[in-house]
Coordinates of C-alpha atoms in Angstrom, one line a residue:
X555 CA 92.3 113.5 86.1
X556 CA 93.2 117.2 85.5
X557 CA 96.6 118.2 84.2
X558 CA 97.9 121.7 83.4
X559 CA 100.0 122.3 80.3
X560 CA 102.4 125.2 80.0
X561 CA 101.0 126.7 76.8
X562 CA 103.8 129.1 76.2
X563 CA 106.8 126.8 76.9
X564 CA 108.9 125.3 74.2
X565 CA 110.2 126.0 70.7
X566 CA 106.8 125.1 69.1
X567 CA 104.5 126.8 71.5
X568 CA 101.6 127.3 71.5
X569 CA 100.8 125.6 68.1
X570 CA 102.1 122.1 68.9
X571 CA 101.2 122.4 72.6
X572 CA 97.6 123.0 71.8
X573 CA 97.4 120.3 69.1
X574 CA 99.0 117.8 71.5
X575 CA 96.5 118.7 74.2
X576 CA 93.6 118.2 71.8
X577 CA 94.9 114.9 70.6
X578 CA 95.3 113.7 74.2
X579 CA 91.7 114.5 75.3
X580 CA 90.4 112.7 72.2
X581 CA 92.2 109.5 73.3
X582 CA 91.1 109.6 77.0
X583 CA 87.5 110.3 78.0
X584 CA 88.6 110.7 81.7
X585 CA 91.1 113.4 81.0
X586 CA 90.7 117.2 81.5
X587 CA 93.4 119.8 80.7
X588 CA 94.1 123.4 81.7
X589 CA 96.4 125.3 79.3
X590 CA 98.1 128.3 80.8
X591 CA 99.2 131.2 78.6
X592 CA 98.0 134.1 76.5
X593 CA 94.2 133.5 76.2
X594 CA 93.7 135.0 72.8
X595 CA 96.6 133.1 71.2
X596 CA 95.5 129.8 72.7
X597 CA 91.9 130.3 71.8
X598 CA 92.9 130.9 68.2
X599 CA 94.8 127.6 68.1
X600 CA 92.0 125.7 69.8
X601 CA 89.5 127.0 67.2
X602 CA 91.2 124.9 64.6
X603 CA 90.0 121.7 66.2
X604 CA 86.9 119.8 66.9
X605 CA 86.9 118.5 70.5
X606 CA 84.9 118.5 73.7
X607 CA 85.1 122.2 74.7
X608 CA 84.3 121.3 78.4
X609 CA 87.5 119.3 78.8
X610 CA 90.1 122.0 77.9
X611 CA 90.1 125.3 79.8
X612 CA 92.4 128.3 79.6
X613 CA 94.1 130.2 82.5
X614 CA 95.2 133.5 81.1
X615 CA 98.8 134.7 81.8
X616 CA 100.7 137.7 80.5
X617 CA 104.3 136.6 81.0
X618 CA 106.6 134.0 79.5
X619 CA 109.8 132.6 81.0
X620 CA 112.6 132.3 78.3
X621 CA 115.6 130.0 78.3
X622 CA 118.1 132.8 78.6
X623 CA 116.7 134.1 82.0
X624 CA 118.1 133.1 85.4
X625 CA 115.7 130.3 86.4
X626 CA 115.3 131.1 90.1
X627 CA 115.0 134.9 89.4
X628 CA 112.4 134.3 86.7
X629 CA 110.3 132.1 89.0
X630 CA 110.4 134.7 91.7
X631 CA 109.7 137.7 89.5
X632 CA 107.4 136.4 86.8
X633 CA 104.4 135.4 88.9
X634 CA 102.1 135.8 86.0
X635 CA 104.0 133.5 83.7
X636 CA 102.4 130.4 82.1
X637 CA 104.9 128.1 84.0
X638 CA 104.4 129.7 87.5
X639 CA 100.7 129.8 87.2
X640 CA 100.7 126.2 86.1
X641 CA 102.9 125.1 89.1
X642 CA 100.6 127.0 91.5
X643 CA 97.6 125.1 90.2
X644 CA 99.4 121.9 91.1
X645 CA 100.3 123.2 94.5
X646 CA 96.8 124.2 95.2
X647 CA 95.4 120.8 94.2
X648 CA 93.4 122.3 91.3
X649 CA 95.5 120.1 88.9
X650 CA 97.1 116.7 89.5
X651 CA 100.2 117.5 87.6
X652 CA 102.0 119.7 85.0
X653 CA 103.7 119.2 81.7
X654 CA 106.1 121.9 80.3
X655 CA 108.5 122.1 77.3
X656 CA 109.9 125.4 78.6
X657 CA 113.1 126.3 80.4
X658 CA 114.5 123.3 82.2
X659 CA 116.1 125.3 84.8
X660 CA 113.0 127.3 85.6
X661 CA 110.9 124.1 85.6
X662 CA 113.2 122.5 88.1
X663 CA 113.5 125.6 90.3
X664 CA 109.7 126.2 90.1
X665 CA 108.8 122.6 90.8
X666 CA 111.0 122.6 93.9
X667 CA 110.1 126.1 95.2
X668 CA 106.4 126.2 94.4
X669 CA 105.2 122.5 94.4
X670 CA 107.7 121.6 97.1
X671 CA 109.7 118.5 98.0
X672 CA 108.2 115.3 99.3
X673 CA 109.0 114.9 103.0
X674 CA 112.2 113.0 103.4
X675 CA 113.5 113.7 99.9
X676 CA 116.7 115.7 100.2
X677 CA 116.8 116.6 96.5
X678 CA 114.3 115.9 93.7
X679 CA 115.8 114.5 90.5
X680 CA 115.1 114.7 86.7
X681 CA 114.9 111.2 85.5
X682 CA 114.3 110.4 81.7
X683 CA 113.6 107.0 80.3
X684 CA 116.1 106.3 77.5
X685 CA 116.2 103.6 74.8
X686 CA 118.7 100.8 75.2
X687 CA 119.7 97.8 73.1
X688 CA 117.9 95.3 75.3
X689 CA 115.3 97.6 76.7
X690 CA 114.7 101.1 78.1
X691 CA 116.5 102.4 81.1
X692 CA 116.3 105.3 83.5
X693 CA 119.0 107.8 84.4
X694 CA 118.7 109.5 87.8
X695 CA 119.7 112.4 87.9
X696 CA 120.4 114.2 84.6
X697 CA 120.8 117.8 85.7
X698 CA 118.7 118.7 88.7
X699 CA 121.6 118.4 91.1
X700 CA 125.1 119.1 89.8
X701 CA 126.7 118.7 93.2
X702 CA 125.5 115.8 95.3
X703 CA 126.0 114.0 98.5
X704 CA 125.8 110.2 98.9
X705 CA 122.5 110.5 100.6
X706 CA 121.0 112.3 97.6
X707 CA 122.0 109.4 95.3
X708 CA 120.5 107.0 97.8
X709 CA 117.1 108.8 97.4
X710 CA 117.6 108.8 93.6
X711 CA 117.9 105.0 93.7
X712 CA 114.7 104.6 95.7
X713 CA 112.7 107.0 93.5
X714 CA 113.9 105.2 90.4
X715 CA 112.8 101.9 91.9
X716 CA 109.3 103.2 92.7
X717 CA 108.9 104.6 89.1
X718 CA 110.1 101.5 87.4
X719 CA 107.8 99.2 89.4
X720 CA 104.7 101.4 89.1
X721 CA 105.0 102.9 85.6
X722 CA 107.2 100.4 83.7
X723 CA 105.6 97.4 85.4
X724 CA 109.0 95.7 86.3
X725 CA 109.1 94.4 89.9
X726 CA 112.4 94.6 91.7
X727 CA 114.2 96.5 88.9
X728 CA 118.0 96.3 88.7
X729 CA 119.8 99.5 90.0
X730 CA 123.4 100.4 89.2
X731 CA 125.8 103.2 90.1
X732 CA 127.5 105.0 87.2
X733 CA 131.3 104.7 87.8
X734 CA 134.6 104.4 86.0
X735 CA 135.0 100.8 86.9
X736 CA 133.0 97.8 88.0
X737 CA 135.0 97.2 91.2
X738 CA 133.6 98.5 94.5
X739 CA 136.7 100.5 95.3
X740 CA 136.7 102.4 92.0
X741 CA 135.7 106.0 91.7
X742 CA 135.8 109.2 93.6
X743 CA 134.7 109.8 97.2
X744 CA 131.1 110.4 96.2
X745 CA 130.7 107.1 94.3
X746 CA 132.6 105.0 96.9
X747 CA 130.5 106.4 99.7
X748 CA 127.3 105.9 97.7
X749 CA 128.2 102.4 96.9
X750 CA 128.3 101.7 100.6
X751 CA 124.9 103.1 101.1
X752 CA 123.2 101.4 98.1
X753 CA 124.4 97.9 99.0
X754 CA 122.6 98.2 102.4
X755 CA 119.3 99.2 100.9
X756 CA 116.4 96.9 100.2
X757 CA 116.8 97.2 96.4
X758 CA 118.2 95.1 93.6
X759 CA 121.6 96.8 93.6
X760 CA 123.9 95.3 90.9
X761 CA 126.9 97.4 91.7
X762 CA 128.9 99.8 89.5
X763 CA 128.0 100.3 85.8
X764 CA 130.6 101.7 83.4
X765 CA 129.3 104.2 80.9
X766 CA 129.9 101.9 77.9
X767 CA 127.5 99.4 79.5
X768 CA 124.7 101.8 80.0
X769 CA 123.3 101.8 76.4
X770 CA 122.7 98.0 76.5
X771 CA 119.8 98.6 78.8
X772 CA 120.6 95.6 81.0
X773 CA 120.4 97.8 84.1
X774 CA 116.9 99.3 84.6
X775 CA 117.9 102.3 86.7
X776 CA 121.4 104.0 86.6
X777 CA 122.1 106.4 89.4
X778 CA 124.6 109.3 89.3
X779 CA 124.9 113.0 90.2
X780 CA 123.4 115.5 87.8
X781 CA 126.7 116.6 86.2
X782 CA 127.5 113.0 85.2
X783 CA 123.9 112.3 84.2
X784 CA 123.6 115.3 82.0
X785 CA 126.9 114.4 80.3
X786 CA 125.7 110.8 79.7
X787 CA 122.4 112.1 78.3
X788 CA 123.9 114.6 75.9
X789 CA 126.7 112.3 74.7
X790 CA 124.1 109.6 74.1
X791 CA 121.9 112.0 72.1
X792 CA 124.9 113.3 70.2
X793 CA 126.2 109.8 69.3
X794 CA 122.8 108.6 68.1
X795 CA 122.3 111.7 66.0
X796 CA 125.8 111.5 64.5
X797 CA 125.4 107.8 63.6
X798 CA 122.0 108.3 62.0
X799 CA 123.3 111.2 59.9
X800 CA 126.4 109.3 58.9
X801 CA 124.4 106.2 57.8
X802 CA 122.0 108.4 55.8
X803 CA 125.0 110.2 54.1
X804 CA 126.5 106.8 53.1
X805 CA 123.2 105.5 51.8
X806 CA 122.6 108.5 49.4
X807 CA 126.2 108.7 48.3
X808 CA 125.9 105.9 45.7
X809 CA 123.3 104.2 43.5
X810 CA 123.9 100.9 45.3
X811 CA 123.4 102.6 48.6
X812 CA 120.1 104.1 47.6
X813 CA 118.8 100.7 46.4
X814 CA 119.9 99.1 49.7
X815 CA 118.4 102.0 51.6
X816 CA 115.0 101.5 50.0
X817 CA 115.1 97.8 51.0
X818 CA 116.1 98.6 54.5
X819 CA 113.7 101.6 54.9
X820 CA 111.2 99.7 57.2
X821 CA 114.1 98.6 59.5
X822 CA 115.5 102.2 59.7
X823 CA 112.0 103.5 60.5
X824 CA 111.6 100.9 63.3
X825 CA 115.1 101.7 64.7
X826 CA 114.4 105.5 64.6
X827 CA 111.1 105.1 66.4
X828 CA 112.8 103.1 69.1
X829 CA 115.3 105.9 69.7
X830 CA 112.8 108.8 69.3
X831 CA 112.5 110.9 72.4
X832 CA 108.9 111.8 71.3
X833 CA 107.8 108.3 72.2
X834 CA 108.3 108.9 75.9
X835 CA 107.2 112.5 75.8
X836 CA 108.9 113.8 78.8
X837 CA 111.1 113.2 81.9
X838 CA 109.5 113.0 85.3
X839 CA 110.9 115.3 88.0
X840 CA 110.9 112.8 90.9
X841 CA 110.7 113.8 94.5
X842 CA 108.3 116.7 94.4
X843 CA 104.7 116.7 95.9
X844 CA 103.0 116.7 92.5
X845 CA 103.4 115.2 89.1
X846 CA 105.9 117.4 87.2
X847 CA 107.0 116.2 83.8
X848 CA 109.5 118.1 81.6
X849 CA 109.1 117.7 77.8
X850 CA 111.9 118.4 75.4
X851 CA 112.2 122.0 74.2
X852 CA 111.6 121.0 70.6
X853 CA 108.6 118.8 71.3
X854 CA 106.0 118.6 68.6
X855 CA 102.3 117.7 69.1
X856 CA 103.0 114.0 69.1
X857 CA 105.6 114.4 71.9
X858 CA 103.3 116.7 73.9
X859 CA 100.5 114.1 73.7
X860 CA 102.9 111.4 74.9
X861 CA 104.1 113.7 77.6
X862 CA 100.5 114.0 78.9
X863 CA 100.4 110.2 78.7
X864 CA 103.5 110.2 80.9
X865 CA 101.6 112.3 83.5
X866 CA 98.7 109.9 83.3
X867 CA 101.0 106.9 84.0
X868 CA 102.5 108.7 87.0
X869 CA 99.0 109.5 88.3
X870 CA 97.6 106.0 87.8
X871 CA 100.7 104.4 89.3
X872 CA 100.4 106.7 92.4
X873 CA 104.1 107.3 92.1
X874 CA 104.2 110.5 94.3
X875 CA 102.6 108.7 97.2
X876 CA 104.7 105.6 96.8
X877 CA 107.9 107.6 96.6
X878 CA 106.9 109.2 99.9
X879 CA 106.3 105.8 101.5
X880 CA 109.5 104.3 100.0
X881 CA 111.8 107.1 101.0
X882 CA 110.5 107.4 104.6
X883 CA 110.2 103.6 105.2
X884 CA 113.8 103.4 104.1
X885 CA 114.9 106.2 106.4
X886 CA 113.3 104.5 109.4
X887 CA 115.3 101.4 108.7
X888 CA 118.5 103.3 108.0
X889 CA 121.4 104.0 110.4
X890 CA 122.9 106.9 108.4
X891 CA 120.1 109.4 109.1

């Protein structure tokens, strides 16, 4: 396996990117990595660690794409950036996939324009795994496609199914449609039309899922357009952060609270680990011809290592090939295409 890591992408690049890469190769003897970015800077970071020097190589680039640039324009103009060079390595087959903690917009645009869509996929989708009360769940899409057609969401459902079966190990995962009510006739034109498509597919479609039900994790894959998905994601992150900060403030506000906090510390640590984005490491961009995983912009070395593990899981599960088969088999049986 060979994966390319965007060495200059993210708030903590290249320090944590390099450390995460080193940690990953120490765990897997069958893993090789390419780090793209400024060679002298990356070499300096690598010199801090003892590792197999043959398994991490550097591809020098001069440019870096920042978060405040127009994503598509940056991809087209900055050909010598760490992200573009990395994506080109995936397209050429020199790398099996890419992990980047850089600009989400540029990553999505670049993955689509450079790596390219799987034949039959109308729109690729960003699909993070999120923690739920009764188990993790996937949201497809969370920002790759703000304006969608029903056929796009149909593809999202199939791609989520393939991921869940081959990475999460759950056969025939439950799939729901995010909506304002459980009844079939609820929602706008998009959700009503999508409902009609999903119920004809060979999937375990459980109907509409109201947002308040999503955090339970009882539905494995929840499907929505990118506008709704991004709102769900950010609200979820915001509520979790607010609750944790509120609980902490209450604990330290009194002596009784501090004593109780010490007794409950192991429980809080376990809870925090369950809801820590670093455990997953990154969100797969499903529907493109190569493995493309987007890490959180503030990822530390632990998150980067786990993001590389996400790439490995996608590779070992042959998710790209199976999405291609699932999408196109479904299209052959469909009457709406």
